[in-house]
CSV table of C-alpha atoms and ligand atoms in Angstrom, one decimal:
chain,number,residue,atom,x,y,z
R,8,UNK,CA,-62.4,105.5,127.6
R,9,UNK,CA,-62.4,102.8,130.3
R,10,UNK,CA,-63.8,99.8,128.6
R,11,UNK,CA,-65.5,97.5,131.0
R,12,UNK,CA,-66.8,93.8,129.6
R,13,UNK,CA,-68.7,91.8,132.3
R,14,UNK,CA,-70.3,88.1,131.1
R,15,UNK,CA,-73.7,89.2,131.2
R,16,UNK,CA,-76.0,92.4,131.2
R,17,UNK,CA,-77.1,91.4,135.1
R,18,UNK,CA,-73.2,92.0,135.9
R,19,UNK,CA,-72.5,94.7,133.6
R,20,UNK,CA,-75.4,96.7,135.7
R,21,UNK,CA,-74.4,95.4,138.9
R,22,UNK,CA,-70.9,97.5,138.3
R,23,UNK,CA,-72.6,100.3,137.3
R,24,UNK,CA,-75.4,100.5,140.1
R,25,UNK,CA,-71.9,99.9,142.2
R,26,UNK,CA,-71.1,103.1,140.7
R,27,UNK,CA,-74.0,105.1,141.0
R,28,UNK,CA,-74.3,103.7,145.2
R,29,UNK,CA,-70.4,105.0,146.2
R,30,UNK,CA,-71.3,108.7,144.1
R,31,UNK,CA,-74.3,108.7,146.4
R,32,UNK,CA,-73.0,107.5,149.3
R,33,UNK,CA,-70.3,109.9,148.9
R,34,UNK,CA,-71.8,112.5,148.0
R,35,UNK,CA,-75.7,112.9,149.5
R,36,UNK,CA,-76.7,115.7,146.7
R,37,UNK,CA,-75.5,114.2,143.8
R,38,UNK,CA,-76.6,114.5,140.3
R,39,UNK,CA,-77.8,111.9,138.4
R,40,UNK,CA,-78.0,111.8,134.6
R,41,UNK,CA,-80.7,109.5,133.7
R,42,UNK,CA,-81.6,107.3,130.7
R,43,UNK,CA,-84.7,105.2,129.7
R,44,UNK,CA,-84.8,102.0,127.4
R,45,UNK,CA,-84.0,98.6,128.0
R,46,UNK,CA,-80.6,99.0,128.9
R,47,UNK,CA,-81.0,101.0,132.2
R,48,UNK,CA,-84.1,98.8,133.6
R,49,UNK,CA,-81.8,96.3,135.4
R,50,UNK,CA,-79.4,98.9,137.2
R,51,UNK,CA,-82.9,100.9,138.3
R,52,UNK,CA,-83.7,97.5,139.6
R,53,UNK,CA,-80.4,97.6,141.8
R,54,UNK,CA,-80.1,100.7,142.7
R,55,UNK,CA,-84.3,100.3,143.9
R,56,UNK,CA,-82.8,96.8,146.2
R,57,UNK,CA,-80.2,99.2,147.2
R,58,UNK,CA,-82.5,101.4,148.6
R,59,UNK,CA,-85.0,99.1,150.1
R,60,UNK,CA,-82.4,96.5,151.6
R,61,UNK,CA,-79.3,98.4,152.6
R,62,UNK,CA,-80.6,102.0,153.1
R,63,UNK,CA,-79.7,103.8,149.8
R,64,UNK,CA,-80.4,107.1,150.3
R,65,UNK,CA,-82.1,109.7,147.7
R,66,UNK,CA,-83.1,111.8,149.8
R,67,UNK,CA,-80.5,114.4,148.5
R,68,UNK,CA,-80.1,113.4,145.0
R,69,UNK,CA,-81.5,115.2,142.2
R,70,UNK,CA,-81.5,113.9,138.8
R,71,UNK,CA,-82.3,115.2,134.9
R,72,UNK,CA,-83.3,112.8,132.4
R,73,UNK,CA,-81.8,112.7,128.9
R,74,UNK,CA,-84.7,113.4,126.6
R,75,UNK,CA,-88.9,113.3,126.5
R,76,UNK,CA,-91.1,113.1,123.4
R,77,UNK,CA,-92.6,116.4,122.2
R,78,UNK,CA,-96.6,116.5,122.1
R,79,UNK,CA,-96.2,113.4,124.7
R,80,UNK,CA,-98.1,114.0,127.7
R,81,UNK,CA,-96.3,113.1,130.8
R,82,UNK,CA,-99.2,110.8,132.0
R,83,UNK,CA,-98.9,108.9,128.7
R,84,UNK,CA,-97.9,105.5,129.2
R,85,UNK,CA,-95.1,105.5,126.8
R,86,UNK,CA,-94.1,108.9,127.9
R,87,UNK,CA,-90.2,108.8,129.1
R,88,UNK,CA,-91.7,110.4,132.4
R,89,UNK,CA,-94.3,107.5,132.7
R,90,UNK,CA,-91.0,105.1,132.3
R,91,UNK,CA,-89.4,106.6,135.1
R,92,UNK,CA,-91.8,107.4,137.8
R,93,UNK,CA,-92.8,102.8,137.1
R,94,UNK,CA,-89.4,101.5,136.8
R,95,UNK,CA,-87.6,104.0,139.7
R,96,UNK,CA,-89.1,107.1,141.1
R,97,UNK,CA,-92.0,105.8,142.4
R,98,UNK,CA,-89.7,103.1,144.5
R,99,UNK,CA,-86.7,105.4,145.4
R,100,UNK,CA,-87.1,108.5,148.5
R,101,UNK,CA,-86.5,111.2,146.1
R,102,UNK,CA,-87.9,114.4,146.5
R,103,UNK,CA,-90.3,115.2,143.8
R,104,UNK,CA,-88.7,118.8,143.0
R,105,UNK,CA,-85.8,117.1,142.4
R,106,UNK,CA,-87.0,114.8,139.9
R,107,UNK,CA,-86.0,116.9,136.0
R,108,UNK,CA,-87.2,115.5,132.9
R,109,UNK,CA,-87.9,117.5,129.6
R,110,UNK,CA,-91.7,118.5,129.2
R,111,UNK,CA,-92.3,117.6,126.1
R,112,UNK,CA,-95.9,119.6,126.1
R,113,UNK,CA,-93.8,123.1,127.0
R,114,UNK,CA,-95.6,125.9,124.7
R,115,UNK,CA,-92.4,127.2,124.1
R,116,UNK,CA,-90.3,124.3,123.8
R,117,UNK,CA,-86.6,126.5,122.8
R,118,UNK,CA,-87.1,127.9,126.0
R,119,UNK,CA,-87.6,124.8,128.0
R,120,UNK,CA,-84.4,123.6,126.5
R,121,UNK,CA,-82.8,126.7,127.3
R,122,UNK,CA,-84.2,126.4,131.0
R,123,UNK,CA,-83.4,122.6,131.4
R,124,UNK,CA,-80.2,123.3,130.8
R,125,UNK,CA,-79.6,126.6,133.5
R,126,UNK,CA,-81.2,124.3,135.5
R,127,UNK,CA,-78.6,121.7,135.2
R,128,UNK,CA,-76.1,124.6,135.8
R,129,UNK,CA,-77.5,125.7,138.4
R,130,UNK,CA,-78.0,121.8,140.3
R,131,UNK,CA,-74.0,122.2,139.9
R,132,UNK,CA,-73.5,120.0,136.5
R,133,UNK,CA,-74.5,116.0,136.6
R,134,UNK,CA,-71.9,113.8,138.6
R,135,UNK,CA,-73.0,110.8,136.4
R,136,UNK,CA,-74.4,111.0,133.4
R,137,UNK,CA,-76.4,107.1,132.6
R,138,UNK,CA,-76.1,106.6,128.4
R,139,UNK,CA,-77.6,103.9,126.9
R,140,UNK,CA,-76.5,103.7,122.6
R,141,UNK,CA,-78.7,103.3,119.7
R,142,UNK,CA,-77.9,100.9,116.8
R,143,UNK,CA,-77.4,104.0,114.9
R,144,UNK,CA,-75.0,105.1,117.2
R,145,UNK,CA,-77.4,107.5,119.3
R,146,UNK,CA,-77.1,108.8,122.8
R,147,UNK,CA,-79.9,110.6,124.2
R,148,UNK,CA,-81.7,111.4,121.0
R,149,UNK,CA,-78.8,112.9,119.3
R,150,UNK,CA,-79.2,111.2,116.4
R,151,UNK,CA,-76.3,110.8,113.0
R,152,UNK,CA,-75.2,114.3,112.2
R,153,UNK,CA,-75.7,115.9,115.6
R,154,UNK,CA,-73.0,118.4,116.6
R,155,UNK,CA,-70.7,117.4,119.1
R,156,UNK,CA,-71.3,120.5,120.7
R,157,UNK,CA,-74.9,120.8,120.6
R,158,UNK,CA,-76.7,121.8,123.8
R,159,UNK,CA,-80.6,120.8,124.9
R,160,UNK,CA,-82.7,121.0,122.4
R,161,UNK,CA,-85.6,119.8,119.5
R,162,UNK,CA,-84.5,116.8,117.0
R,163,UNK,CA,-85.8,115.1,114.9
R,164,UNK,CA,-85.7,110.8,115.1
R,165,UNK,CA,-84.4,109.2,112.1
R,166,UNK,CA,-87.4,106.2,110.7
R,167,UNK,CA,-84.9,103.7,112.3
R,168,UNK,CA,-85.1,105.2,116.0
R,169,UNK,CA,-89.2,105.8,115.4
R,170,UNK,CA,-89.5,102.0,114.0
R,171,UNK,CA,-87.7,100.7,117.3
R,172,UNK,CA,-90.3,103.1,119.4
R,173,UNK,CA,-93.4,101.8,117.4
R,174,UNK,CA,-94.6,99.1,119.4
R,175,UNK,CA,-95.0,101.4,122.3
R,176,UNK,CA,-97.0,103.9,120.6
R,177,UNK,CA,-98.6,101.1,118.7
R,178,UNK,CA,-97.8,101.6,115.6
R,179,UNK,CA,-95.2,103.6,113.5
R,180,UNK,CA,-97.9,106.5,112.7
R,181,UNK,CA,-98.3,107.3,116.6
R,182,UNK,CA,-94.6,107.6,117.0
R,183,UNK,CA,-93.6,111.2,117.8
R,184,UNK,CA,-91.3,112.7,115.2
R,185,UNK,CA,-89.5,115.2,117.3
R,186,UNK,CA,-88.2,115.3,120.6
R,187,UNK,CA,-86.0,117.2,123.3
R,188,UNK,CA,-82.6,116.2,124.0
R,189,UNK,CA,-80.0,116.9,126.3
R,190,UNK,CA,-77.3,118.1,123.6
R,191,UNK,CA,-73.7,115.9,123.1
R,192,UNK,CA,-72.0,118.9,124.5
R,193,UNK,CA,-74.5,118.9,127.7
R,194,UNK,CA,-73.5,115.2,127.6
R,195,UNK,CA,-69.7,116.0,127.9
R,196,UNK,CA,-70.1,118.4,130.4
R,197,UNK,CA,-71.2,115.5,132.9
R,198,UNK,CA,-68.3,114.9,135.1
R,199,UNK,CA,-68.8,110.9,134.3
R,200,UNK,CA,-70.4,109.5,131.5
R,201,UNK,CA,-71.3,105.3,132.4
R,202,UNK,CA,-72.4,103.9,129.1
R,203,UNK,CA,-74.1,101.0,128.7
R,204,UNK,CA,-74.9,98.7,125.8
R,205,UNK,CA,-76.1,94.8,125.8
R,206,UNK,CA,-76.7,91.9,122.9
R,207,UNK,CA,-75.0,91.4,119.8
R,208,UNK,CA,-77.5,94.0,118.2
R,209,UNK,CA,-75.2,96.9,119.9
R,210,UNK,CA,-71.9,95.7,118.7
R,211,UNK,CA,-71.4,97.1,115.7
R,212,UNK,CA,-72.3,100.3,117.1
R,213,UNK,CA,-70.3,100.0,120.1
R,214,UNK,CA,-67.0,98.8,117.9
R,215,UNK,CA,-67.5,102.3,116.1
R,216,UNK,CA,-68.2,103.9,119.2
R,217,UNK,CA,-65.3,102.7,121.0
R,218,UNK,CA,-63.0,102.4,118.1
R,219,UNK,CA,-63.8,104.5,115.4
R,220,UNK,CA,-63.1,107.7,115.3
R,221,UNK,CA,-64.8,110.5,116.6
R,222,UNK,CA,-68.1,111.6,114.2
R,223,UNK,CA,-71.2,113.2,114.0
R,224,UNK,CA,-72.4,110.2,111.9
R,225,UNK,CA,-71.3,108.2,115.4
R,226,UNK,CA,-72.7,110.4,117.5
R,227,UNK,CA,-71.6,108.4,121.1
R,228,UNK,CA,-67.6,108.3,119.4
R,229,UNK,CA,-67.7,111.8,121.0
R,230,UNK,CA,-67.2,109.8,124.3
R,231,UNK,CA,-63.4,108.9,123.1
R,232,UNK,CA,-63.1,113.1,124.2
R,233,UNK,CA,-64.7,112.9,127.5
R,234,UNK,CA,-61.8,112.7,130.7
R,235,UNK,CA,-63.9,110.1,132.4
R,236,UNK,CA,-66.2,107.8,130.2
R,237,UNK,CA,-67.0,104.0,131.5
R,238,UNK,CA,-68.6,102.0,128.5
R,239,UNK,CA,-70.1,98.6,130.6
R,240,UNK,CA,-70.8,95.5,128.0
R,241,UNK,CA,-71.7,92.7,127.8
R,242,UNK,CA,-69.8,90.3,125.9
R,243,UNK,CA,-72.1,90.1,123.0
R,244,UNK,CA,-71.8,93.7,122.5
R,245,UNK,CA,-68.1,93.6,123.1
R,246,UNK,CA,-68.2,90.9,120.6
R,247,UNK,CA,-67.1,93.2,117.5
R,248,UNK,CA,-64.1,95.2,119.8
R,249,UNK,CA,-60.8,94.5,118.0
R,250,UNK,CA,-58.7,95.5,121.5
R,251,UNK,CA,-61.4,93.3,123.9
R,252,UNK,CA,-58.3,91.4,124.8
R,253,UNK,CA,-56.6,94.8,126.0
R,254,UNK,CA,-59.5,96.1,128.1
R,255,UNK,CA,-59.9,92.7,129.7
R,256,UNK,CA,-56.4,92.4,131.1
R,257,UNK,CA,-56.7,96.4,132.2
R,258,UNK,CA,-60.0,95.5,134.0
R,259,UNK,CA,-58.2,92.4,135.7
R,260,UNK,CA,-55.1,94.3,136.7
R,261,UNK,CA,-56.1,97.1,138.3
R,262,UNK,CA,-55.3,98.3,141.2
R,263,UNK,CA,-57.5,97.6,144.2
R,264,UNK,CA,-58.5,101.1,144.9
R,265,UNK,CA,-59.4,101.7,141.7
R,266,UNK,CA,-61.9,99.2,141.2
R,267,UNK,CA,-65.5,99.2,141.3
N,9,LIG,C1,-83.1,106.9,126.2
N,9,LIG,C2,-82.1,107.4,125.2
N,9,LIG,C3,-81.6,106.5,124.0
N,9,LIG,C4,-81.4,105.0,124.4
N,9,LIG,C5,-81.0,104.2,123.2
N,9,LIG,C6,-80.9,102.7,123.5
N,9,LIG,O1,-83.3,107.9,127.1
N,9,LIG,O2,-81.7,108.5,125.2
N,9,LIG,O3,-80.4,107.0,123.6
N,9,LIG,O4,-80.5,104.9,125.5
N,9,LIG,O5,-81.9,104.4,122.2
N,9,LIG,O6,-82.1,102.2,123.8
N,9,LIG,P1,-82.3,100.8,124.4
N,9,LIG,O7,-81.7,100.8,125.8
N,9,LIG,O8,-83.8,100.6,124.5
N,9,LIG,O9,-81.7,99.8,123.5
């Protein structure tokens, strides 16, 4: 894991639109890996000025997001594809058919999941894969006790992850119980993973993700096994790392052409 602390969450997501912009410059038909939440909103914001003031081009990208509510029309408003179409779609040049996020009104839902994924295959695997982490330790909605090798599929939220969703739905009792998730082994098939977590409220989850060891009960530690994970904090969520002192000198000596 490459860990990267910036001073604040607007420089933590300027690396990682930095990131996204050279994959896409490139490579014109990458794959994105796409995340809602708070975390993301300020790289979508880059990556939208990247496009409008120095050309970024989408044309060629396609992208999958992570995970959708099931019984959650897409035109909801708290709908993951509502999320996506305000904060980037709508404001980037991407091709509609290339635009993949789980239908969470599928009648068959299993085989959704199963299509999702051959779709995924078949796009040529995500290039980047965007993570945001729960407080429980959640990517995508692979919540504690997922298998690290699960693929796309139906989960069920824990009352902690519905709680955090229930002032969008207004109120816990509106709060979907089950959704579709891109699966932790879908996750570490990505050819990049760039995690990001912001605010002391994510420390003690990134200190376990970072520094623990691998678990189910952890469900991001699985990262520690991927070749080419990026985890960009903040320094309140870094604020727990025992080694912050190590990643900080790595980050300040490296070489030039390997920065970001
Ligand atoms: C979102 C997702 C979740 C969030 C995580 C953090 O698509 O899959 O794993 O990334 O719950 O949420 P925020 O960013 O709102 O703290």
């Amino acid at each position: 894991m490459e860990i990267i602390i910036q001073p604040d969450s607007q420089q933590a997501s300027q690396v990682a639109a930095r990131i996204i912009a050279r994959l896409v410059r490139e490579k014109p038909h990458a794959v994105l890996g796409l995340a809602t939440g708070n975390t993301p909103l300020q790289l979508y914001r880059n990556l939208v000025d990247l496009h409008r003031d120095s050309g970024l081009d989408f044309g060629g990208v396609t992208s999958f997001n992570l995970d959708e509510y099931i019984g959650v029309p897409p035109a909801h408003p708290s709908s993951f594809h509502s999320y996506m179409w305000a904060h980037l779609f709508s404001q980037l040049n991407m091709p509609k058919e290339r635009i993949n996020i789980p239908d969470g009104t599928a009648p068959d839902i299993p085989a959704a999941c199963r299509k999702y994924e051959q779709a995924i295959r078949t796009a040529g695997g995500i290039d980047v894969q965007v993570l945001g982490l729960g407080m429980n330790g959640h990517i995508g909605f692979n919540e504690p006790s997922s298998s690290l090798s699960s693929r796309t599929r139906i989960k069920t939220l824990t009352d902690e992850t519905r709680r955090g969703a229930s002032a969008a739905f207004g109120g816990l009792e509106n709060v979907p119980t089950h959704v579709i998730t891109l699966g932790l082994g879908t996750i570490m098939d990505a050819k990049m993973c760039l995690l990001l977590a912001f605010g002391k409220k994510k420390a003690g989850a990134v200190a376990k993700m970072v520094e623990g060891p691998v678990m189910s009960m952890v469900p991001g530690s699985v990262l520690q096994m991927h070749p080419r994970a990026v985890v960009i904090l903040d320094e309140d969520a870094a604020s727990e790392l025992k080694m912050a002192a190590y990643y900080n000198w790595v980050l300040e000596h490296k070489p030039a052409w390997q920065q970001y």
